[in-house]
């Protein structure tokens, strides 16, 4: 026949097992996220497996466990947010580099074209100078011819 103390002990065992199952379930999602972030999982030991002498085990009450879970979630959300920001910065940096390369290429193209146009302009100036010299020389020759013709005409009029 069970004693009254035995029943209380059984109820305590059932309550501990029920709390343990709930706690394990609540840590499963956290452990999945920890794995996803490349971190080790948190192992939940059954209370009967915890000894006071282990030295490698940390015991928490349920509210502390909830706080630790919330802190893990907050840290992982923050980590994800920072990772997204970093990814956006990398994409923006790559876009800026690409734009800079395009602008540099365009600038070099225009610079090359400008050099070509300067050479063409200098060549045109030289040609204009040559034509002006030729024109001056022709004008000078025409003036001399005109002067000779006038003199010849004048001399012919005087002889007549």
Short mmCIF file of C-alpha atoms in Angstrom, two decimals:
data_model
loop_
_atom_site.label_atom_id
_atom_site.label_comp_id
_atom_site.label_asym_id
_atom_site.label_seq_id
_atom_site.Cartn_x
_atom_site.Cartn_y
_atom_site.Cartn_z
CA UNK A 1 0.00 0.00 0.00
CA UNK A 2 1.51 3.39 -1.07
CA UNK A 3 2.22 5.92 1.60
CA UNK A 4 1.11 9.46 1.29
CA UNK A 5 4.74 10.57 0.84
CA UNK A 6 5.15 8.14 -2.07
CA UNK A 7 2.23 9.72 -3.96
CA UNK A 8 3.71 13.20 -3.51
CA UNK A 9 7.02 11.88 -4.79
CA UNK A 10 5.31 10.38 -7.87
CA UNK A 11 3.45 13.66 -8.52
CA UNK A 12 6.73 15.55 -8.25
CA UNK A 13 8.33 13.13 -10.74
CA UNK A 14 5.42 13.57 -13.19
CA UNK A 15 5.57 17.36 -12.82
CA UNK A 16 9.35 17.35 -13.37
CA UNK A 17 9.02 15.11 -16.45
CA UNK A 18 6.27 17.32 -17.86
CA UNK A 19 8.32 20.48 -17.26
CA UNK A 20 11.35 18.76 -18.78
CA UNK A 21 9.44 17.87 -21.97
CA UNK A 22 8.11 21.42 -22.29
CA UNK A 23 11.59 22.83 -21.70
CA UNK A 24 13.15 20.51 -24.31
CA UNK A 25 10.47 21.52 -26.85
CA UNK A 26 11.05 25.21 -26.18
CA UNK A 27 14.81 24.80 -26.68
CA UNK A 28 14.42 22.86 -29.96
CA UNK A 29 13.69 25.97 -32.06
CA UNK A 30 16.49 27.87 -30.35
CA UNK A 31 18.89 25.00 -31.04
CA UNK A 32 17.88 24.97 -34.72
CA UNK A 33 18.70 28.68 -34.95
CA UNK A 34 21.97 28.17 -33.09
CA UNK A 35 22.95 25.44 -35.59
CA UNK A 36 21.94 27.69 -38.48
CA UNK A 37 24.32 30.33 -37.12
CA UNK A 38 27.09 27.78 -36.73
CA UNK A 39 26.90 27.70 -32.95
CA UNK A 40 26.76 24.66 -30.68
CA UNK A 41 23.36 23.67 -29.34
CA UNK A 42 22.23 23.85 -25.74
CA UNK A 43 21.75 20.39 -24.27
CA UNK A 44 18.94 19.93 -21.81
CA UNK A 45 19.55 17.22 -19.25
CA UNK A 46 16.76 15.50 -17.43
CA UNK A 47 16.76 16.67 -13.81
CA UNK A 48 17.49 13.14 -12.63
CA UNK A 49 20.72 13.18 -14.70
CA UNK A 50 22.04 16.35 -13.05
CA UNK A 51 24.46 15.84 -10.19
CA UNK A 52 25.78 18.55 -7.98
CA UNK A 53 29.35 17.36 -8.47
CA UNK A 54 29.48 17.36 -12.27
CA UNK A 55 31.26 20.71 -12.64
CA UNK A 56 30.32 20.83 -16.35
CA UNK A 57 26.62 21.40 -15.90
CA UNK A 58 24.77 24.65 -15.37
CA UNK A 59 21.39 24.47 -13.70
CA UNK A 60 18.75 27.15 -14.28
CA UNK A 61 15.25 27.58 -13.06
CA UNK A 62 12.48 27.92 -15.67
CA UNK A 63 12.33 31.74 -15.65
CA UNK A 64 16.11 31.95 -16.14
CA UNK A 65 15.89 29.42 -18.96
CA UNK A 66 13.22 31.59 -20.61
CA UNK A 67 15.44 34.66 -20.22
CA UNK A 68 18.41 32.86 -21.75
CA UNK A 69 16.23 31.71 -24.69
CA UNK A 70 14.97 35.25 -25.25
CA UNK A 71 18.53 36.58 -25.11
CA UNK A 72 19.68 33.98 -27.65
CA UNK A 73 16.80 34.91 -29.95
CA UNK A 74 17.58 38.62 -29.59
CA UNK A 75 21.28 38.06 -30.29
CA UNK A 76 20.58 35.88 -33.34
CA UNK A 77 18.06 38.41 -34.74
CA UNK A 78 20.65 41.15 -34.22
CA UNK A 79 23.29 38.97 -35.87
CA UNK A 80 20.99 38.33 -38.86
CA UNK A 81 20.24 42.05 -39.12
CA UNK A 82 23.94 42.91 -39.08
CA UNK A 83 24.63 40.20 -41.65
CA UNK A 84 21.95 41.70 -43.92
CA UNK A 85 23.42 45.18 -43.46
CA UNK A 86 26.87 43.84 -44.26
CA UNK A 87 25.53 42.08 -47.36
CA UNK A 88 23.81 45.30 -48.47
CA UNK A 89 27.05 47.23 -47.95
CA UNK A 90 28.97 44.67 -50.00
CA UNK A 91 26.39 44.89 -52.81
CA UNK A 92 26.46 48.70 -52.69
CA UNK A 93 30.26 48.71 -52.70
CA UNK A 94 30.34 46.37 -55.70
CA UNK A 95 27.83 48.59 -57.53
CA UNK A 96 29.91 51.67 -56.77
CA UNK A 97 33.05 49.92 -58.01
CA UNK A 98 31.24 48.91 -61.20
CA UNK A 99 29.95 52.47 -61.71
CA UNK A 100 33.43 53.86 -61.08
CA UNK A 101 34.92 51.46 -63.64
CA UNK A 102 32.31 52.51 -66.20
CA UNK A 103 32.92 56.20 -65.50
CA UNK A 104 36.69 55.72 -65.70
CA UNK A 105 36.37 53.87 -69.01
CA UNK A 106 34.09 56.60 -70.35
CA UNK A 107 36.49 59.30 -69.15
CA UNK A 108 39.42 57.54 -70.84
CA UNK A 109 37.39 57.24 -74.05
CA UNK A 110 36.55 60.96 -73.97
CA UNK A 111 40.13 61.84 -73.10
CA UNK A 112 41.36 59.84 -76.10
CA UNK A 113 38.79 61.52 -78.33
CA UNK A 114 39.84 64.91 -76.97
CA UNK A 115 43.48 64.17 -77.86
CA UNK A 116 42.40 63.16 -81.37
CA UNK A 117 40.44 66.39 -81.73
CA UNK A 118 43.39 68.46 -80.48
CA UNK A 119 45.65 66.84 -83.10
CA UNK A 120 42.99 67.46 -85.75
CA UNK A 121 42.60 71.08 -84.61
CA UNK A 122 46.37 71.65 -84.70
CA UNK A 123 46.52 70.10 -88.16
CA UNK A 124 43.66 72.34 -89.29
CA UNK A 125 45.39 75.42 -87.87
CA UNK A 126 48.59 74.54 -89.73
CA UNK A 127 46.63 74.05 -92.94
CA UNK A 128 44.87 77.40 -92.47
CA UNK A 129 48.25 79.07 -91.93
CA UNK A 130 49.56 77.46 -95.13
CA UNK A 131 46.51 78.61 -97.06
CA UNK A 132 46.83 82.13 -95.66
CA UNK A 133 50.51 82.22 -96.66
CA UNK A 134 49.61 80.94 -100.13
CA UNK A 135 46.87 83.55 -100.35
CA UNK A 136 49.24 86.27 -99.23
CA UNK A 137 51.81 85.10 -101.73
CA UNK A 138 49.23 84.99 -104.52
CA UNK A 139 47.95 88.41 -103.55
CA UNK A 140 51.45 89.71 -103.58
CA UNK A 141 52.06 88.17 -107.02
CA UNK A 142 48.80 89.62 -108.31
CA UNK A 143 49.68 93.03 -106.96
CA UNK A 144 53.06 92.84 -108.62
CA UNK A 145 51.48 91.75 -111.90
CA UNK A 146 48.91 94.47 -111.63
CA UNK A 147 51.62 97.03 -111.01
CA UNK A 148 53.57 95.75 -114.02
CA UNK A 149 50.49 95.92 -116.18
CA UNK A 150 49.77 99.46 -115.04
CA UNK A 151 53.32 100.46 -115.77
CA UNK A 152 53.21 98.78 -119.16
CA UNK A 153 49.92 100.48 -119.95
CA UNK A 154 51.26 103.81 -118.80
CA UNK A 155 54.37 103.39 -120.85
CA UNK A 156 52.33 102.45 -123.90
CA UNK A 157 50.18 105.53 -123.48
CA UNK A 158 53.18 107.71 -123.24
CA UNK A 159 54.61 106.28 -126.41
CA UNK A 160 51.53 106.98 -128.28
#
